[in-house]
Coordinates of C-alpha atoms in Angstrom, one line a residue:
Chain A
X1148 CA -7.8 -21.4 -11.5
X1149 CA -6.4 -24.8 -12.6
X1150 CA -10.4 -25.8 -13.2
X1151 CA -10.8 -22.8 -15.5
X1152 CA -7.5 -23.7 -17.5
X1153 CA -8.7 -27.5 -17.5
X1154 CA -12.2 -26.3 -19.1
X1155 CA -10.5 -24.1 -21.9
X1156 CA -8.3 -27.0 -22.6
X1157 CA -11.1 -29.4 -22.9
X1158 CA -12.9 -27.0 -25.1
X1159 CA -9.8 -26.8 -27.5
X1160 CA -9.5 -30.7 -27.5
X1161 CA -13.1 -31.2 -28.2
X1162 CA -13.0 -28.7 -31.1
X1163 CA -9.9 -30.3 -32.6
X1164 CA -11.7 -33.7 -32.1
X1165 CA -15.0 -32.4 -33.9
X1166 CA -13.2 -31.0 -36.8
X1167 CA -11.3 -34.4 -37.0
X1168 CA -14.5 -35.9 -37.5
X1169 CA -15.5 -34.1 -40.6
X1170 CA -16.2 -36.0 -43.9
X1171 CA -12.8 -35.4 -45.2
X1172 CA -11.2 -37.2 -42.5
X1173 CA -12.5 -40.4 -44.4
X1174 CA -9.8 -39.8 -47.4
X1175 CA -6.5 -40.7 -47.2
X1176 CA -4.2 -40.2 -44.2
X1177 CA -2.6 -36.9 -43.7
X1178 CA 0.7 -36.2 -44.1
X1179 CA 2.5 -34.8 -41.2
X1180 CA 5.8 -33.7 -43.5
X1181 CA 6.2 -30.2 -43.0
X1182 CA 5.7 -28.0 -46.3
X1183 CA 7.6 -25.3 -45.1
X1184 CA 8.8 -22.7 -42.3
X1185 CA 7.4 -19.1 -41.6
X1186 CA 9.6 -16.6 -40.1
X1187 CA 8.7 -13.2 -39.4
X1188 CA 8.9 -10.2 -36.6
X1189 CA 6.3 -8.6 -34.3
X1190 CA 5.8 -5.0 -35.8
X1191 CA 4.1 -3.9 -32.8
X1192 CA 7.2 -4.2 -30.8
X1193 CA 8.8 -2.3 -33.4
X1194 CA 6.4 0.6 -33.6
X1195 CA 6.4 0.8 -29.7
X1196 CA 10.1 1.1 -29.6
X1197 CA 9.6 4.3 -31.8
X1198 CA 6.6 5.8 -30.0
X1199 CA 6.8 4.7 -26.4
X1200 CA 9.6 6.2 -24.4
X1201 CA 9.1 3.6 -21.6
X1202 CA 9.6 0.5 -24.1
X1203 CA 12.4 -0.9 -26.4
X1204 CA 12.4 -4.4 -27.8
X1205 CA 11.7 -6.7 -30.6
X1206 CA 10.4 -10.2 -31.1
X1207 CA 11.0 -12.8 -33.9
X1208 CA 8.4 -15.7 -34.6
X1209 CA 8.9 -18.9 -36.6
X1210 CA 6.7 -21.7 -37.1
X1211 CA 6.8 -24.9 -39.2
X1212 CA 3.8 -27.1 -40.1
X1213 CA 2.8 -30.6 -39.0
X1214 CA -0.4 -31.3 -41.1
X1215 CA -2.7 -29.1 -38.8
X1216 CA -0.3 -28.6 -36.0
X1217 CA 2.6 -25.8 -36.1
X1218 CA 5.3 -25.9 -34.0
X1219 CA 5.9 -22.3 -32.9
X1220 CA 8.8 -20.6 -31.8
X1221 CA 9.0 -16.9 -30.5
X1222 CA 12.1 -15.0 -29.1
X1223 CA 12.7 -11.3 -28.2
X1224 CA 14.1 -8.9 -25.9
X1225 CA 12.6 -6.0 -24.1
X1226 CA 13.8 -3.1 -22.0
X1227 CA 11.4 -1.0 -19.9
X1228 CA 12.0 2.3 -17.9
X1229 CA 9.4 4.0 -15.9
X1230 CA 10.0 7.4 -14.0
X1231 CA 7.9 8.0 -11.3
X1232 CA 8.5 11.2 -8.8
X1233 CA 11.9 10.7 -7.5
X1234 CA 11.9 7.0 -8.4
X1235 CA 13.2 5.2 -11.5
X1236 CA 12.6 1.5 -12.4
X1237 CA 14.3 -0.2 -15.3
X1238 CA 14.5 -3.9 -16.6
X1239 CA 16.0 -5.4 -19.6
X1240 CA 16.1 -9.4 -20.6
X1241 CA 15.5 -11.8 -23.1
X1242 CA 12.6 -14.4 -23.5
X1243 CA 11.7 -17.5 -25.7
X1244 CA 8.3 -19.0 -26.2
X1245 CA 7.6 -22.5 -27.6
X1246 CA 4.3 -24.3 -28.1
X1247 CA 2.0 -25.5 -30.6
X1248 CA -0.8 -24.0 -32.7
X1249 CA -3.7 -25.9 -34.2
X1250 CA -5.1 -24.8 -37.3
X1251 CA -8.7 -24.6 -37.7
X1252 CA -8.8 -23.7 -41.8
X1253 CA -7.4 -27.2 -43.0
X1254 CA -9.0 -27.1 -46.2
X1255 CA -7.6 -23.4 -47.4
X1256 CA -5.4 -24.0 -50.3
X1257 CA -3.2 -21.2 -49.4
X1258 CA -2.8 -22.6 -46.0
X1259 CA -4.3 -19.5 -44.4
X1260 CA -4.6 -20.1 -40.6
X1261 CA -7.0 -19.4 -37.8
X1262 CA -5.6 -21.0 -34.8
X1263 CA -5.6 -21.6 -31.0
X1264 CA -2.7 -22.9 -29.5
X1265 CA -0.4 -22.8 -26.3
X1266 CA 2.9 -21.7 -25.3
X1267 CA 5.3 -22.3 -22.7
X1268 CA 7.3 -19.1 -22.0
X1269 CA 10.8 -18.6 -20.3
X1270 CA 12.7 -15.4 -19.6
X1271 CA 15.8 -14.0 -18.0
X1272 CA 16.1 -10.4 -16.9
X1273 CA 17.7 -7.9 -14.6
X1274 CA 15.8 -5.0 -13.1
X1275 CA 16.8 -2.2 -11.0
X1276 CA 14.5 0.5 -8.8
X1277 CA 16.4 3.5 -7.7
X1278 CA 14.9 5.9 -5.3
X1279 CA 16.4 9.3 -4.8
X1280 CA 13.9 11.0 -2.3
X1281 CA 11.3 10.0 0.0
X1282 CA 8.6 12.3 1.1
X1283 CA 8.9 11.2 4.6
X1284 CA 12.3 9.9 5.1
X1285 CA 14.1 12.7 3.1
X1286 CA 17.3 12.2 1.0
X1287 CA 17.5 8.4 0.7
X1288 CA 19.6 7.4 -2.3
X1289 CA 18.8 3.7 -2.5
X1290 CA 18.5 1.3 -5.2
X1291 CA 17.2 -2.3 -5.3
X1292 CA 18.5 -4.6 -7.8
X1293 CA 17.6 -8.1 -9.3
X1294 CA 20.0 -9.9 -11.5
X1295 CA 19.7 -12.8 -13.8
X1296 CA 16.1 -13.6 -12.6
X1297 CA 14.3 -16.5 -14.3
X1298 CA 11.0 -16.3 -15.1
X1299 CA 8.4 -19.0 -16.8
X1300 CA 4.4 -18.9 -17.7
X1301 CA 2.1 -20.3 -19.8
X1302 CA -0.3 -18.8 -22.5
X1303 CA -3.2 -19.5 -24.4
X1304 CA -3.2 -18.3 -27.9
X1305 CA -5.3 -17.6 -31.0
X1306 CA -4.9 -15.7 -34.0
X1307 CA -4.7 -15.4 -37.8
X1308 CA -2.3 -16.1 -40.5
X1309 CA -2.9 -14.7 -44.1
X1310 CA -1.0 -14.9 -47.2
X1311 CA -0.6 -11.8 -48.6
X1312 CA 1.6 -12.2 -51.6
X1313 CA 3.8 -15.0 -52.8
X1314 CA 6.2 -15.5 -49.6
X1315 CA 4.8 -12.6 -47.7
X1316 CA 2.4 -13.3 -44.7
X1317 CA 0.7 -11.4 -42.3
X1318 CA -0.9 -12.5 -39.0
X1319 CA -1.7 -11.6 -35.3
X1320 CA -1.5 -13.6 -32.1
X1321 CA -3.4 -12.7 -29.0
X1322 CA -2.2 -14.2 -25.8
X1323 CA -3.7 -15.0 -22.4
X1324 CA -0.8 -15.2 -20.1
X1325 CA -0.8 -17.0 -16.8
X1326 CA 1.0 -18.8 -14.2
X1327 CA 3.8 -16.7 -14.0
X1328 CA 6.9 -17.8 -11.6
X1329 CA 9.9 -15.9 -10.8
X1330 CA 12.9 -16.7 -8.8
X1331 CA 13.7 -13.1 -7.6
X1332 CA 15.3 -12.9 -4.3
X1333 CA 13.2 -11.5 -1.3
X1334 CA 13.6 -7.7 -1.0
X1335 CA 12.5 -6.5 -4.2
X1336 CA 9.3 -7.9 -6.1
X1337 CA 9.7 -8.0 -9.9
X1338 CA 7.4 -5.3 -11.7
X1339 CA 7.7 -6.1 -15.1
X1340 CA 9.0 -9.5 -17.0
X1341 CA 9.9 -9.4 -20.7
X1342 CA 7.9 -11.5 -22.7
X1343 CA 5.0 -11.6 -20.0
X1344 CA 4.7 -8.1 -18.7
X1345 CA 3.3 -6.4 -15.5
X1346 CA 3.2 -9.0 -12.8
X1347 CA 0.6 -7.1 -10.5
X1348 CA -2.2 -9.8 -11.6
X1349 CA -2.1 -13.3 -11.7
X1350 CA -3.1 -13.2 -15.5
X1351 CA -2.4 -10.8 -18.2
X1352 CA -2.7 -10.6 -22.2
X1353 CA -0.6 -9.7 -25.0
X1354 CA -1.0 -9.1 -28.6
X1355 CA 1.3 -9.4 -31.5
X1356 CA 0.9 -8.3 -35.1
X1357 CA 3.3 -10.1 -37.4
X1358 CA 4.7 -9.9 -40.6
X1359 CA 5.9 -13.2 -41.9
X1360 CA 8.0 -14.8 -44.8
X1361 CA 7.4 -18.5 -45.7
X1362 CA 9.9 -20.5 -47.1
X1363 CA 8.3 -23.6 -48.5
X1364 CA 10.0 -27.0 -48.5
X1365 CA 7.8 -28.7 -50.9
X1366 CA 4.1 -28.4 -52.4
X1367 CA 1.4 -29.0 -49.8
X1368 CA -1.1 -31.4 -50.5
X1369 CA -4.7 -30.1 -51.1
X1370 CA -7.2 -33.0 -50.3
X1371 CA -10.7 -32.9 -52.2
X1372 CA -13.7 -33.9 -50.6
X1373 CA -15.0 -37.4 -51.8
X1374 CA -18.0 -37.1 -54.2
Chain B
X508 CA -15.4 -15.2 -28.1
X509 CA -14.2 -17.2 -25.0
X510 CA -10.5 -16.2 -25.5
X511 CA -11.5 -12.7 -26.0
X512 CA -13.5 -12.7 -22.9
X513 CA -10.7 -14.0 -20.8
X514 CA -8.3 -11.5 -22.5
X515 CA -10.4 -8.5 -21.6
X516 CA -11.1 -9.9 -18.0
X517 CA -7.4 -9.9 -17.2
X518 CA -7.0 -6.1 -18.6
X519 CA -4.9 -4.4 -16.3
X520 CA -6.3 -1.5 -14.4
X521 CA -4.4 1.3 -13.6
X522 CA -3.9 0.6 -9.7
X523 CA -5.3 2.6 -7.1
X524 CA -2.4 4.4 -5.3
X525 CA -4.2 4.3 -1.8
X526 CA -3.2 2.0 1.0
X527 CA -0.6 0.1 -1.2
X528 CA 2.0 -0.2 1.6
X529 CA 1.3 -1.8 5.0
X530 CA 4.0 0.4 6.5
X531 CA 1.9 2.3 9.2
X532 CA 1.2 1.2 12.8
X533 CA -2.0 2.2 14.5
X534 CA -1.8 3.4 18.0
X535 CA -5.0 4.1 20.0
X536 CA -4.7 6.0 23.4
X537 CA -6.8 4.7 26.4
X538 CA -7.1 5.7 30.3
X539 CA -5.9 3.1 32.4
X540 CA -8.8 3.1 34.9
X541 CA -11.9 2.9 32.4
X542 CA -10.3 1.7 29.4
X543 CA -11.9 4.2 27.4
X544 CA -10.5 6.4 24.7
X545 CA -8.4 9.1 25.6
X546 CA -8.1 12.2 23.9
X547 CA -4.4 13.3 23.7
X548 CA -3.5 17.0 23.2
X549 CA -0.1 16.3 20.9
X550 CA 2.7 19.0 20.7
X551 CA 4.5 16.9 18.3
X552 CA 5.5 13.0 17.2
X553 CA 9.1 12.8 15.5
X554 CA 11.2 10.1 14.3
X555 CA 15.2 10.4 14.9
X556 CA 15.4 9.4 11.3
X557 CA 13.2 11.9 9.6
X558 CA 12.8 15.7 9.7
X559 CA 8.9 15.0 9.1
X560 CA 6.8 16.3 12.2
X561 CA 3.5 14.3 12.6
X562 CA 0.4 15.2 14.6
X563 CA 1.7 18.9 15.2
X564 CA -0.6 20.8 17.9
X565 CA -3.1 18.2 17.1
X566 CA -5.8 16.3 19.2
X567 CA -6.5 12.7 18.8
X568 CA -7.7 9.4 20.2
X569 CA -5.7 7.3 17.8
X570 CA -2.6 7.9 15.4
X571 CA -1.0 6.1 12.4
X572 CA 2.6 6.3 12.2
X573 CA 4.9 5.3 9.2
X574 CA 7.7 2.9 9.4
X575 CA 10.9 3.7 7.8
X576 CA 11.2 1.5 4.7
X577 CA 14.8 2.0 4.3
X578 CA 15.7 0.4 7.9
X579 CA 14.8 -2.3 9.9
X580 CA 13.9 -0.1 12.9
X581 CA 11.9 3.1 13.6
X582 CA 11.8 4.8 16.7
X583 CA 9.5 7.9 17.7
X584 CA 9.3 10.7 20.2
X585 CA 5.8 11.4 21.4
X586 CA 5.5 14.6 22.7
X587 CA 1.9 15.6 24.3
X588 CA 1.0 18.3 26.8
X589 CA 1.8 16.4 29.9
X590 CA 4.1 13.8 28.8
X591 CA 6.9 13.0 26.5
X592 CA 7.3 9.1 25.5
X593 CA 9.3 7.2 23.1
X594 CA 8.5 4.0 21.2
X595 CA 11.0 1.7 19.3
X596 CA 9.7 -0.7 16.7
X597 CA 11.8 -3.4 14.7
X598 CA 10.8 -5.6 11.8
X599 CA 12.3 -7.4 8.8
X600 CA 13.6 -5.3 6.2
X601 CA 10.7 -4.3 3.8
X602 CA 10.0 -5.7 0.5
X603 CA 9.8 -3.2 -2.3
X604 CA 7.7 -3.3 -5.3
X605 CA 7.4 -0.6 -8.0
X606 CA 3.5 -0.3 -8.8
X607 CA 3.5 2.7 -11.2
X608 CA 4.6 5.7 -12.6
X609 CA 1.8 7.4 -10.7
X610 CA 1.9 5.6 -7.7
X611 CA 5.8 5.1 -7.3
X612 CA 7.1 2.1 -5.0
X613 CA 5.1 0.0 -2.4
X614 CA 6.8 -1.5 0.7
X615 CA 5.5 -4.5 2.2
X616 CA 6.6 -5.1 6.1
X617 CA 6.5 -8.2 8.0
X618 CA 8.1 -9.1 11.5
X619 CA 6.9 -6.3 13.5
X620 CA 8.0 -6.3 16.9
X621 CA 7.7 -3.5 19.7
X622 CA 11.0 -3.4 21.0
X623 CA 11.2 -0.4 23.7
X624 CA 8.8 2.1 25.2
X625 CA 8.1 4.3 28.3
X626 CA 4.5 4.4 28.2
X627 CA 2.8 4.0 31.5
X628 CA 1.3 0.6 30.1
X629 CA 1.0 -0.7 26.7
X630 CA -1.0 -3.6 25.1
X631 CA -0.1 -5.1 21.8
X632 CA -3.2 -5.9 19.7
X633 CA -1.8 -7.3 16.9
X634 CA 1.9 -7.5 15.1
X635 CA 0.0 -8.0 11.8
X636 CA 0.6 -4.9 9.5
X637 CA -2.3 -4.2 7.1
X638 CA -3.0 -1.8 4.4
X639 CA -6.1 -0.5 6.0
X640 CA -6.3 1.5 9.1
X641 CA -6.0 -0.8 12.1
X642 CA -4.9 -0.7 15.8
X643 CA -1.7 -2.3 16.7
X644 CA -0.9 -1.0 20.0
X645 CA -3.2 0.4 23.0
X646 CA -1.4 2.8 25.0
X647 CA -2.8 3.1 28.6
X648 CA -2.1 6.3 30.7
X649 CA -2.1 6.6 34.3
X650 CA -4.8 8.7 36.1
X651 CA -4.3 12.4 36.3
X652 CA -5.6 13.0 39.6
X653 CA -4.4 16.8 40.3
X654 CA -6.1 18.7 37.5
X655 CA -8.7 21.1 38.8
X656 CA -10.8 22.3 36.1
X657 CA -11.7 26.2 36.1
X658 CA -14.3 27.7 34.2
X659 CA -14.8 31.4 33.7
X660 CA -18.3 32.4 33.6
X661 CA -20.5 35.4 33.5
X662 CA -24.0 36.5 34.3
X663 CA -26.4 38.0 32.1
X664 CA -30.0 39.0 32.7
X665 CA -31.6 35.9 32.3
X666 CA -28.7 33.0 32.5
X667 CA -25.1 32.2 33.1
X668 CA -22.8 31.6 30.2
X669 CA -19.3 31.1 29.2
X670 CA -16.9 34.1 29.7
X671 CA -13.9 34.7 27.4
X672 CA -10.6 35.9 29.2
X673 CA -7.4 36.8 27.4
X674 CA -4.5 35.2 29.4
X675 CA -0.9 36.3 29.3
X676 CA 0.4 33.7 31.4
X677 CA -0.5 31.8 34.8
X678 CA 1.9 30.7 37.6
X679 CA 1.8 28.8 40.9
X680 CA 3.4 28.8 44.1
X681 CA 5.3 25.7 43.1
X682 CA 7.1 24.6 39.9
X683 CA 4.2 23.5 37.8
X684 CA 3.4 23.1 34.1
X685 CA 0.1 24.9 32.5
X686 CA -1.1 23.6 29.3
X687 CA -2.7 26.9 27.8
X688 CA -4.3 25.8 24.5
X689 CA -5.0 29.4 23.4
X690 CA -4.6 32.8 25.0
X691 CA -8.4 33.6 24.7
X692 CA -10.0 30.8 26.8
X693 CA -12.9 29.9 28.8
X694 CA -11.8 27.0 30.7
X695 CA -8.6 25.8 31.9
X696 CA -7.0 22.9 34.1
X697 CA -4.8 23.8 36.8
X698 CA -2.5 21.4 38.4
X699 CA -2.7 21.0 42.2
X700 CA 0.5 20.5 44.4
X701 CA 0.3 17.0 45.7
X702 CA 3.0 17.7 48.3
X703 CA 1.3 20.8 50.0
X704 CA -2.3 21.3 51.3
X705 CA -3.0 24.3 49.3
X706 CA -2.0 25.6 46.0
X707 CA -2.2 29.2 44.7
X708 CA -2.4 30.1 41.2
X709 CA -1.8 33.9 39.5
X710 CA -3.6 34.7 36.6
X711 CA -2.0 37.4 34.6
X712 CA -4.5 39.0 31.9
X713 CA -3.4 40.5 28.7
X714 CA -5.1 43.8 30.0
X715 CA -2.4 44.0 32.8
X716 CA -4.5 43.0 35.6
X717 CA -3.4 39.9 37.8
X718 CA -5.6 38.0 40.0
X719 CA -4.9 35.0 42.4
X720 CA -6.7 32.3 43.9
X721 CA -5.8 29.7 46.5
X722 CA -7.2 26.3 46.8
X723 CA -7.3 24.0 49.7
X724 CA -8.0 20.1 49.7
X725 CA -7.6 17.0 51.4
X726 CA -5.2 14.4 50.0
X727 CA -5.5 10.6 50.0
X728 CA -3.1 8.1 48.8
X729 CA -4.4 5.5 46.2
X730 CA -2.3 2.3 45.2
X731 CA -5.0 0.7 43.1
X732 CA -2.5 1.2 39.9
X733 CA 0.6 1.0 41.8
X734 CA 2.2 -1.4 39.6
X735 CA 2.2 0.9 36.7
X736 CA 1.8 4.3 38.3
X737 CA 3.2 4.0 41.7
X738 CA 1.3 5.5 44.5
X739 CA -1.0 8.3 43.3
X740 CA -2.7 11.1 45.4
X741 CA -6.6 11.7 45.3
X742 CA -7.9 15.2 46.0
X743 CA -11.1 15.8 47.7
X744 CA -13.0 18.8 49.6
X745 CA -11.7 21.3 47.5
X746 CA -12.1 24.6 48.6
X747 CA -11.3 28.2 47.8
X748 CA -10.1 30.0 50.8
X749 CA -8.4 33.3 49.2
X750 CA -9.3 34.9 45.8
X751 CA -9.0 38.2 43.9
X752 CA -11.9 37.4 41.7
X753 CA -15.2 39.0 42.5
X754 CA -17.1 35.7 43.1
X755 CA -16.2 31.9 43.0
X756 CA -18.4 28.9 43.0
X757 CA -17.0 25.1 43.9
X758 CA -19.2 22.9 41.7
X759 CA -17.2 19.8 42.3
X760 CA -15.0 19.5 45.2
X761 CA -13.1 16.4 44.1
X762 CA -10.9 15.9 41.1
X763 CA -12.0 13.8 37.9
X764 CA -10.3 12.5 34.9
X765 CA -10.9 13.5 32.5
X766 CA -11.5 16.8 34.3
X767 CA -15.1 17.9 35.3
X768 CA -15.7 21.8 36.0
X769 CA -14.8 22.1 39.8
X770 CA -14.8 25.7 40.0
X771 CA -16.6 28.5 38.0
X772 CA -15.0 31.9 38.4
X773 CA -16.9 35.2 37.8
X774 CA -14.2 37.8 36.9

């Protein structure tokens, strides 16, 4: 697993280095001063809250540019409830992800963005499993509870950010999530971690579709290729 | 492309609901003297913690019994035709994990110990609990040395074949237990009285008729398994001295376990 992740990292870093070797790198040194901040929300979470009885949640996103690198922060909350026959599982919690995206569309005058990136995610949640009846052992009203469980994980991300009109942007982020670590006490294994998802496999994936507003600080420099 | 390959590869499949928990113990039944599988006629298996009845009127050489995930001990009363035994198991409290709306919750057990039992002999194969069917315990029973197998036969024009009798009940001249699997039968095992030199059995048939048969035999004491079974009595030189049946044929004059046909009765 570690070797596999290392390979991904190397590919990303080599891609970054290769792009850095393009002709325009011979031009003036790039400015690392931020030109604006983008703030938005994940509309998939909002739609799921309305359409999926087992889900309720929201997520906010923000990023700020430092030349081709974007510091990204995402924070959200989700609650889930699953009702099996004679059993109910429910959780709720908050999460935050922080990381860096690398823009591969450097020359776009609108600063549209195709990126690869990484995130470190942390979440705090509580969960409860209630069992009302058992087919073998009869009426057993039992509940298992985990409170204030801490979780952490890593993500590889990719996606787009496209300027739609003036300050209004849209985009998506696809996430490959891995290395989940939770500290729930023994006796009740977590089923679903807010911000991560179901825990039954070592890796999982996620997808966000965002609407964003960009607040510019200053005009971005558009560099021209030398003749 | 690479990223999307990764993402698709990690797609969550809906879990298979079968064998998610490891909360079953496997018990296989064997005969002490040849260590071969023993077919048990179960009346029922019950746990005091449950109303469920397992293996009710069933025949098996191996069984799987669930552990109680809401306690750290499970006990069973295993009633079979010739014996009733108990088995007590303890373990660490199980770990619960919700699996899905379809599958519900799975429970993972560990630290299994066989705390108490009253079987003749028992061998722990493994304390490890698995999601798949396995044998944790081998239960060995003492030899049954007093069961004479009686077959009801009839003669046709060309050959001898099994006869079916409609039996109301059987009694003996001593307090004995009879396992009558069905009221229509062709063979039956009859327990000889090990405290006497002869045993008389009375057959009461559904047509209202009654017929009796008396067996005589020689007894020999046998101590090979005395550590588990005490002193056993072997029966030989089996003979039928008195009978209401039209014809009786002794086919084996010593007792085997499992029983082989000792006597053919032509009703």
